[in-house]
Tab-separated table of C-alpha atoms in Angstrom:
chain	number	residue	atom	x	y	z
A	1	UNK	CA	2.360	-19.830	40.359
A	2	UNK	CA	5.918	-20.223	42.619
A	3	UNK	CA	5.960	-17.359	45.050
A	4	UNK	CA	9.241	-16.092	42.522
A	5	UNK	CA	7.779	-15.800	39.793
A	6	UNK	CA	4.383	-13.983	41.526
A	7	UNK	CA	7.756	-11.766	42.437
A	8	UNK	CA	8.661	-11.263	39.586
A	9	UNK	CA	5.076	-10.933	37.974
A	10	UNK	CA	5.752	-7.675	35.395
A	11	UNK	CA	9.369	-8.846	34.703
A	12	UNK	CA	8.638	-10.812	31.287
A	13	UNK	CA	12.662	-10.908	30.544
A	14	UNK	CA	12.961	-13.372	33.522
A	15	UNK	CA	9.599	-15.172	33.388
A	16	UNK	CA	9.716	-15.708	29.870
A	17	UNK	CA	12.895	-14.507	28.472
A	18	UNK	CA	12.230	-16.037	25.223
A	19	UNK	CA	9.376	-14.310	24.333
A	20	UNK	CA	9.368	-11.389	21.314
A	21	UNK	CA	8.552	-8.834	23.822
A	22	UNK	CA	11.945	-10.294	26.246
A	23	UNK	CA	14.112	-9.885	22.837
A	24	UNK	CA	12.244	-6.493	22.074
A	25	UNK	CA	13.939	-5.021	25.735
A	26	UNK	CA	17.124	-7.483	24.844
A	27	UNK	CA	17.037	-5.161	21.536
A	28	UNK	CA	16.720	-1.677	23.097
A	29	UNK	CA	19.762	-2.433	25.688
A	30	UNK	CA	22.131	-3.407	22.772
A	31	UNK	CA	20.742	-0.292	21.301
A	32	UNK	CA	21.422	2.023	24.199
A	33	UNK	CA	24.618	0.770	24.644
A	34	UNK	CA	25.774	1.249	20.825
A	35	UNK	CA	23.923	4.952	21.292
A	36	UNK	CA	27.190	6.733	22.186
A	37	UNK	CA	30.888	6.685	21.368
A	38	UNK	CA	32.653	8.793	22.949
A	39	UNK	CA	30.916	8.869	26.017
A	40	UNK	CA	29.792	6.251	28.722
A	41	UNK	CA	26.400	5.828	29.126
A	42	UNK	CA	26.098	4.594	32.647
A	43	UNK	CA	22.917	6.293	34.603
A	44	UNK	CA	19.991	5.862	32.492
A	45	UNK	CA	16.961	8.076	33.358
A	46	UNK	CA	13.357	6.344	32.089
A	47	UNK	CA	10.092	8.857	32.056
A	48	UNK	CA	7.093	9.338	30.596
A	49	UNK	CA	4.840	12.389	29.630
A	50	UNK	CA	2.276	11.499	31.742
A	51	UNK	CA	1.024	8.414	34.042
A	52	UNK	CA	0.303	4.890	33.050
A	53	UNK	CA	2.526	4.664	29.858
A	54	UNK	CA	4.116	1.689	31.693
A	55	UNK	CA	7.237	3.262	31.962
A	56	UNK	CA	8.000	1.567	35.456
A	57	UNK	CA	7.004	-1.931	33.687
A	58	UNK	CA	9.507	-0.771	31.232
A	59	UNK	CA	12.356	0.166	33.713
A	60	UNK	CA	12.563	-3.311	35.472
A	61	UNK	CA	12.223	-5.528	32.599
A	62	UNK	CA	15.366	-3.110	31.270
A	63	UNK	CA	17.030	-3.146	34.328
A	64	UNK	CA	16.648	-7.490	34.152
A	65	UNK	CA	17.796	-7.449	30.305
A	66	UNK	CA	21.045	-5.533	32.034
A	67	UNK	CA	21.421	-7.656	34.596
A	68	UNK	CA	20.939	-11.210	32.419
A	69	UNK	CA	24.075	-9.656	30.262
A	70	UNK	CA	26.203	-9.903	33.503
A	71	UNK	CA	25.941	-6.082	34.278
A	72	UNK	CA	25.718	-5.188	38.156
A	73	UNK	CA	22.619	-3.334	37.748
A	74	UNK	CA	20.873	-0.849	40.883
A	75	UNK	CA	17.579	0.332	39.741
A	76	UNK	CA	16.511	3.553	41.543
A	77	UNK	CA	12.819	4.121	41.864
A	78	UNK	CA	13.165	7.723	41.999
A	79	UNK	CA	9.082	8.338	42.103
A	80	UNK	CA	8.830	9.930	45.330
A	81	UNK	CA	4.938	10.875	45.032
A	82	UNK	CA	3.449	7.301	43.497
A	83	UNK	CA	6.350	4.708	43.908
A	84	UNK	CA	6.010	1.195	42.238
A	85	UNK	CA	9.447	-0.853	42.151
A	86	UNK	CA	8.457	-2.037	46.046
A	87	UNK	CA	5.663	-3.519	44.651
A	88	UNK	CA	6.913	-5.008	41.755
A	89	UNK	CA	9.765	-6.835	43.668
A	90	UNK	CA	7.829	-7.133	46.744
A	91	UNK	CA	10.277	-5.737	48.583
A	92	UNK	CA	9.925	-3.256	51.993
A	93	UNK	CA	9.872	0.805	51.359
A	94	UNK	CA	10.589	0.992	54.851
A	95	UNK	CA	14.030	3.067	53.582
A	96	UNK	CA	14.841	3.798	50.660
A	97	UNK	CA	16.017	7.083	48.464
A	98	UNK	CA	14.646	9.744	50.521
A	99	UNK	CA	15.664	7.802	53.843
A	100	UNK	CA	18.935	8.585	52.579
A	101	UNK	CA	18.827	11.957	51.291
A	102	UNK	CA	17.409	12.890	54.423
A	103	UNK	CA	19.976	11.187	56.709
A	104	UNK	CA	17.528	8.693	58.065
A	105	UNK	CA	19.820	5.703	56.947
A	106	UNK	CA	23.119	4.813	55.434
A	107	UNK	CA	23.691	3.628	51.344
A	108	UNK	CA	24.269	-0.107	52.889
A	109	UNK	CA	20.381	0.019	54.274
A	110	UNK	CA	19.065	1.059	51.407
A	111	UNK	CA	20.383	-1.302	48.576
A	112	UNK	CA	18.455	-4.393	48.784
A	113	UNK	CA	18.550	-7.304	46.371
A	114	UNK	CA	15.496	-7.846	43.633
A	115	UNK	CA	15.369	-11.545	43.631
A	116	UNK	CA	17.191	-10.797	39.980
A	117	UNK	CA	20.832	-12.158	40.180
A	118	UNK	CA	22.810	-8.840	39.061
A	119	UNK	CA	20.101	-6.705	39.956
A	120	UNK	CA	19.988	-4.122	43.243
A	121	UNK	CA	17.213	-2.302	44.070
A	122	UNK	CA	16.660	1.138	45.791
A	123	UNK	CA	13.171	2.210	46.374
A	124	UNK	CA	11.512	5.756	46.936
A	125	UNK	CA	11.384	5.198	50.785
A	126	UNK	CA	8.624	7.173	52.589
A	127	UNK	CA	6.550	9.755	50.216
A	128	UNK	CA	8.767	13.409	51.418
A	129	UNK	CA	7.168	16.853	51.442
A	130	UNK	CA	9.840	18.040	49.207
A	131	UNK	CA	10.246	15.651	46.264
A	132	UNK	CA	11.934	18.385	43.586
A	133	UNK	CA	14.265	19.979	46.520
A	134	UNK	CA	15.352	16.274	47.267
A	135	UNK	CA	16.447	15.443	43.670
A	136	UNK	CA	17.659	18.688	42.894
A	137	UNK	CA	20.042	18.295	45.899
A	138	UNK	CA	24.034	18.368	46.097
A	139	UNK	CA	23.517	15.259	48.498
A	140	UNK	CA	21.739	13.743	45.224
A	141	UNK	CA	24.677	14.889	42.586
A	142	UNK	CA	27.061	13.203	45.394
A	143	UNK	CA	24.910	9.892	45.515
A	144	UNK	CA	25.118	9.419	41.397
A	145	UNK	CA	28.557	10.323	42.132
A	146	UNK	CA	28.852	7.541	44.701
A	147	UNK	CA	27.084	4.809	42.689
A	148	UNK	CA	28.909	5.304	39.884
A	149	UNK	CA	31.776	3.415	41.246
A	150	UNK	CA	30.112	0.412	42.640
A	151	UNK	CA	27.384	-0.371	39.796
A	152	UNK	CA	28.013	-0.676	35.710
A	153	UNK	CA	24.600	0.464	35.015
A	154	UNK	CA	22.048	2.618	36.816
A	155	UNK	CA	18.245	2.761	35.760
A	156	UNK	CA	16.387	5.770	37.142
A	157	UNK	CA	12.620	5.573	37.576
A	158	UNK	CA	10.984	9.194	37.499
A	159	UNK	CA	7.860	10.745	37.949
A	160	UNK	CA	6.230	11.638	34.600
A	161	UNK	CA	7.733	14.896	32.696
A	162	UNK	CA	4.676	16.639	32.396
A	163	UNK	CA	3.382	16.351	36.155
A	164	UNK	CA	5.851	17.825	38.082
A	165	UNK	CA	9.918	19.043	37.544
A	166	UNK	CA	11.665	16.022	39.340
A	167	UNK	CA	11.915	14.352	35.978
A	168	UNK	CA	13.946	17.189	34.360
A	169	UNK	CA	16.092	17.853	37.902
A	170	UNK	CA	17.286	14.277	37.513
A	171	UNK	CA	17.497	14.162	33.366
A	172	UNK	CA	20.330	16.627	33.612
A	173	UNK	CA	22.299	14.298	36.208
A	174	UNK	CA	21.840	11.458	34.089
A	175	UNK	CA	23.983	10.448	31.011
A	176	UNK	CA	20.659	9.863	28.758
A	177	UNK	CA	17.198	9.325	28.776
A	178	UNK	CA	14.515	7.231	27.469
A	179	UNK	CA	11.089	7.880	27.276
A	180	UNK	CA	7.975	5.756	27.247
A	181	UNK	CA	5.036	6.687	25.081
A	182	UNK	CA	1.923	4.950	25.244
A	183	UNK	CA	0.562	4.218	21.712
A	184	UNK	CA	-2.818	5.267	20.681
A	185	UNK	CA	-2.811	7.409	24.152
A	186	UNK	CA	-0.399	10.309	23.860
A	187	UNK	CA	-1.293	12.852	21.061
A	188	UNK	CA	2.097	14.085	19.464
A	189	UNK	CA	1.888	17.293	20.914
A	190	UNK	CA	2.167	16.163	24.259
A	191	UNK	CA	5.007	14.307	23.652
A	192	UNK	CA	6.789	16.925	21.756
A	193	UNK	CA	6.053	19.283	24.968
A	194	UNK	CA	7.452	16.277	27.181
A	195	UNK	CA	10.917	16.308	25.260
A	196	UNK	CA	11.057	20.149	25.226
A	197	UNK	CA	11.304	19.753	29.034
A	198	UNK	CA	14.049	17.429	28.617
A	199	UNK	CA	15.580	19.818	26.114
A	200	UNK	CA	15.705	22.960	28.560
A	201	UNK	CA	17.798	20.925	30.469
A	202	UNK	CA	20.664	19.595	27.949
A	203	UNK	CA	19.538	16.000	28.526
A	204	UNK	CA	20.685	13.536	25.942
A	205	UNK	CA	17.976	11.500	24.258
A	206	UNK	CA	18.687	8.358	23.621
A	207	UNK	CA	15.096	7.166	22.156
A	208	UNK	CA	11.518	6.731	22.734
A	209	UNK	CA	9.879	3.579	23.845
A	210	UNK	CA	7.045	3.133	22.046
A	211	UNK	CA	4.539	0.676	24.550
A	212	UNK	CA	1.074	-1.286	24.244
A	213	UNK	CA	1.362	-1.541	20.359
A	214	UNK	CA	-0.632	-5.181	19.519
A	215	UNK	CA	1.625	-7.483	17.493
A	216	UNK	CA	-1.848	-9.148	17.596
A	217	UNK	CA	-5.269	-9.205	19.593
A	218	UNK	CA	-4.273	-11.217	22.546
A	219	UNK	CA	-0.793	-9.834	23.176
A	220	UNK	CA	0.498	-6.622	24.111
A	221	UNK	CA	4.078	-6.141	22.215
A	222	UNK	CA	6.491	-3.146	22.798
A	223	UNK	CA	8.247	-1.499	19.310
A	224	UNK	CA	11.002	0.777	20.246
A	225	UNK	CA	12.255	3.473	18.036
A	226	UNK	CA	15.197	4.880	18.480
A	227	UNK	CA	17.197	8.218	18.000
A	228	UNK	CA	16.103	11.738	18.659
């Protein structure tokens, strides 16, 4: 396997963009994008109730789907306790979102490219002491702020809703979210309790991701529903 596509190992939509589960995320951001009239839905917030739903697997192939439709894409992986998007692109974490909240670098240090054409990166940078303060931050409101103006769509990677309150801090900065539910895992009161967070907050659902269903015994598929 090319050292790319190694890179690129969990990103299906550019590895094999043909595939059902490629057209499945293809699907979802035609669906996001038709999810609101009257307002734009530009930073896109992507939880889970609790870990290993594959919500991060989720965010980047999303993020790619965006950035194959000629969108200039920065995904933020806003997981400040157990980040993955360094890992995924193989990319440093020397800087990265709390390097910048915390004045350690400039914006320009901390966008680096994914190996995606289209698609910026910004990891967690170092693991802070103060995760919730961080997102919760003016600085924070002011970076969305910022971004807004230089990228068409923003993917935010977050910490699972149920685990700790970064999650709903950055839900009610973003213009929707989307959450992944891992099928045949998460009892439906769990993820009721999960969305009631994001409630209490005024966040705008724009669906659930529904992940790990088998279209048949030696595939994993993803089936998205959509709507509140």
């Amino acid at each position: 396997m090319s050292q790319q596509l190694n890179k690129q190992r969990h990103l299906i939509t550019v590895t094999n963009p043909r595939s059902p589960v490629s057209e499945a995320f293809r699907a979802l951001r035609t669906n996001i994008d038709f999810s609101s009239v009257d307002e734009r839905i530009q930073i896109i917030m992507v939880t889970s109730s609790g870990p290993e739903e594959g919500k991060s697997t989720v965010t980047a192939n999303l993020a790619a789907a965006y950035a194959q439709a000629d969108k200039k894409v920065l995904l933020i992986d806003g997981d400040l306790r157990k980040p993955t998007a360094h890992k995924t692109f193989s990319v440093s974490n020397r800087y990265g979102l709390s390097s910048l909240l915390s004045q350690q670098a400039d914006l320009s240090e901390v966008i680096q490219e994914s190996g995606v054409p289209n698609l910026h990166l910004m990891t967690s940078g170092p693991i802070p002491p103060n995760p919730a303060e961080m997102m919760a931050s003016n600085r924070m409101s002011a970076l969305l702020q910022e971004l807004r103006q230089q990228f068409d769509i923003i993917l935010f990677d977050t910490p699972p809703l149920l685990a700790v309150t970064d999650a709903q801090i950055v839900a009610s900065k973003s213009d929707g979210v989307i959450m992944v539910v891992s099928y045949g895992k998460v009892k439906r009161d769990i993820a009721a309790k999960a969305k009631g967070n994001l409630d209490k907050v005024g966040a705008k659902m724009l669906g659930v991701v529904l992940n790990n269903v088998k279209r048949k015994a030696s595939e994993g598929y993803y089936y998205y529903y959509y709507g509140n």
